Amino acid sequence: MTAIEQYMIDTYRASQQGVPMPPPPGRDDVAVVRSLRTYAQARAVMEGRPARHPWRAALRRILVRPRAC
């Protein structure tokens, strides 16, 4: 069963029982990613490392071509 199918079943059940509708799937994905980033930055500060974004440096290494000497 996909997330959309489960959401439709839960929405129907909520409407029948008179309870609040569940949030749609994927609604809070961006907020979760932001909180994970904030947590990683806070851990870096507590451990004495720079609080830069680790994924940004990894992405830069992948995308930037090495210079030919």
Tab-separated table of C-alpha atoms in Angstrom:
chain	number	residue	atom	x	y	z
A	1	MET	CA	0.000	0.000	0.000
A	2	THR	CA	1.388	3.403	-0.935
A	3	ALA	CA	1.443	6.441	1.332
A	4	ILE	CA	-1.295	8.098	-0.743
A	5	GLU	CA	-3.580	5.058	-0.421
A	6	GLN	CA	-3.036	4.954	3.340
A	7	TYR	CA	-3.715	8.690	3.548
A	8	MET	CA	-6.998	8.273	1.665
A	9	ILE	CA	-8.088	5.465	4.018
A	10	ASP	CA	-7.127	7.497	7.089
A	11	THR	CA	-8.944	10.554	5.722
A	12	TYR	CA	-12.104	8.530	5.122
A	13	ARG	CA	-11.894	6.985	8.587
A	14	ALA	CA	-11.395	10.428	10.180
A	15	SER	CA	-14.398	11.855	8.362
A	16	GLN	CA	-16.564	8.929	9.510
A	17	GLN	CA	-15.448	9.184	13.144
A	18	GLY	CA	-15.463	12.980	13.343
A	19	VAL	CA	-11.805	13.317	14.309
A	20	PRO	CA	-9.274	15.753	12.763
A	21	MET	CA	-7.903	14.858	9.333
A	22	PRO	CA	-4.347	13.489	9.200
A	23	PRO	CA	-1.644	15.615	7.561
A	24	PRO	CA	-0.959	14.788	3.907
A	25	PRO	CA	2.145	12.712	3.213
A	26	GLY	CA	5.273	14.744	2.630
A	27	ARG	CA	3.951	17.915	4.224
A	28	ASP	CA	6.650	18.100	6.894
A	29	ASP	CA	9.592	16.724	4.894
A	30	VAL	CA	11.342	20.082	4.512
A	31	ALA	CA	10.941	20.836	8.210
A	32	VAL	CA	12.473	17.474	9.126
A	33	VAL	CA	15.487	18.064	6.879
A	34	ARG	CA	15.986	21.535	8.352
A	35	SER	CA	15.816	20.215	11.902
A	36	LEU	CA	18.361	17.503	11.065
A	37	ARG	CA	20.690	20.143	9.651
A	38	THR	CA	20.285	22.308	12.739
A	39	TYR	CA	20.957	19.305	14.977
A	40	ALA	CA	24.125	18.429	13.034
A	41	GLN	CA	25.352	22.012	13.272
A	42	ALA	CA	24.665	22.130	17.026
A	43	ARG	CA	26.551	18.855	17.525
A	44	ALA	CA	29.492	20.244	15.569
A	45	VAL	CA	29.638	23.326	17.788
A	46	MET	CA	29.453	21.211	20.948
A	47	GLU	CA	32.301	19.013	19.658
A	48	GLY	CA	34.436	22.033	18.771
A	49	ARG	CA	34.204	21.656	14.994
A	50	PRO	CA	33.121	24.369	12.559
A	51	ALA	CA	29.338	24.500	12.198
A	52	ARG	CA	29.359	24.411	8.425
A	53	HIS	CA	26.995	22.331	6.429
A	54	PRO	CA	28.733	18.951	5.818
A	55	TRP	CA	26.590	18.101	2.794
A	56	ARG	CA	27.487	21.343	1.051
A	57	ALA	CA	31.202	20.484	1.188
A	58	ALA	CA	30.520	16.949	-0.062
A	59	LEU	CA	28.396	18.257	-2.913
A	60	ARG	CA	31.088	20.756	-3.849
A	61	ARG	CA	33.674	17.943	-3.995
A	62	ILE	CA	31.429	15.965	-6.318
A	63	LEU	CA	30.408	18.793	-8.629
A	64	VAL	CA	33.605	20.847	-8.915
A	65	ARG	CA	36.073	19.424	-11.378
A	66	PRO	CA	39.659	19.088	-10.202
A	67	ARG	CA	42.058	21.517	-11.838
A	68	ALA	CA	44.602	20.130	-14.262
A	69	CYS	CA	48.160	21.004	-13.220
